[in-house]
Amino acid sequence: MARVLCPNCNSKATITSREKQSDHVADLYVSCTNTKNCGATFVSTIAFKHYLNPPRQDTAQLAASLLRNLPKEKQLELIGV
């Protein structure tokens, strides 16, 4: 879980709402929890950048697709038959 900090006082902040900009980008509306000394509200943007490890299903589909493009004898060799 991501922690959001206030850019003014570095205190914890609470996400109050989210506005989707696209499939992988959203604006987060945030309030500082340090209401006595700060109380700032601000908008922060969060975005998906890239996978470190692709989802298993995607990896399996890619492997199956690559195998289908090989000659039958090479397919059998790779799967150990």
CSV table of C-alpha atoms in Angstrom, one decimal, residues 18-69:
chain,number,residue,atom,x,y,z
A,18,ARG,CA,-9.7,9.8,-7.1
A,19,GLU,CA,-10.3,11.0,-10.6
A,20,LYS,CA,-9.4,8.6,-13.4
A,21,GLN,CA,-7.6,10.4,-16.3
A,22,SER,CA,-6.9,7.2,-18.4
A,23,ASP,CA,-6.6,3.5,-17.9
A,24,HIS,CA,-3.2,3.9,-16.2
A,25,VAL,CA,-3.3,7.4,-14.7
A,26,ALA,CA,-5.3,8.9,-11.9
A,27,ASP,CA,-5.4,12.2,-10.0
A,28,LEU,CA,-5.6,11.7,-6.2
A,29,TYR,CA,-7.2,14.4,-4.1
A,30,VAL,CA,-5.4,14.4,-0.8
A,31,SER,CA,-5.7,16.1,2.6
A,32,CYS,CA,-2.8,16.5,5.1
A,33,THR,CA,-3.6,14.9,8.5
A,34,ASN,CA,-1.6,17.6,10.3
A,35,THR,CA,-4.6,19.9,10.6
A,36,LYS,CA,-3.1,21.9,13.5
A,37,ASN,CA,0.0,23.1,11.8
A,38,CYS,CA,-0.7,22.5,8.1
A,39,GLY,CA,-4.0,21.2,6.8
A,40,ALA,CA,-3.0,21.5,3.1
A,41,THR,CA,-5.1,19.9,0.5
A,42,PHE,CA,-3.5,19.0,-2.8
A,43,VAL,CA,-3.7,16.8,-6.0
A,44,SER,CA,-1.2,14.2,-6.7
A,45,THR,CA,-1.0,12.0,-9.9
A,46,ILE,CA,-0.4,8.3,-9.8
A,47,ALA,CA,0.5,6.3,-12.9
A,48,PHE,CA,1.4,2.8,-13.9
A,49,LYS,CA,4.9,2.7,-15.4
A,50,HIS,CA,5.9,-0.9,-16.2
A,51,TYR,CA,5.9,-4.4,-15.0
A,52,LEU,CA,8.8,-5.8,-13.1
A,53,ASN,CA,7.4,-9.3,-13.6
A,54,PRO,CA,4.5,-9.7,-16.1
A,55,PRO,CA,1.3,-11.4,-15.0
A,56,ARG,CA,1.5,-15.2,-15.2
A,57,GLN,CA,-1.3,-15.5,-17.7
A,58,ASP,CA,0.4,-13.1,-20.0
A,59,THR,CA,3.7,-15.0,-19.8
A,60,ALA,CA,2.0,-18.3,-20.4
A,61,GLN,CA,0.1,-16.9,-23.4
A,62,LEU,CA,3.4,-15.5,-24.8
A,63,ALA,CA,5.2,-18.8,-24.4
A,64,ALA,CA,2.3,-20.7,-26.1
A,65,SER,CA,2.3,-18.3,-29.0
A,66,LEU,CA,6.0,-18.6,-29.5
A,67,LEU,CA,5.8,-22.4,-29.3
A,68,ARG,CA,3.0,-22.5,-32.0
A,69,ASN,CA,5.3,-20.6,-34.4
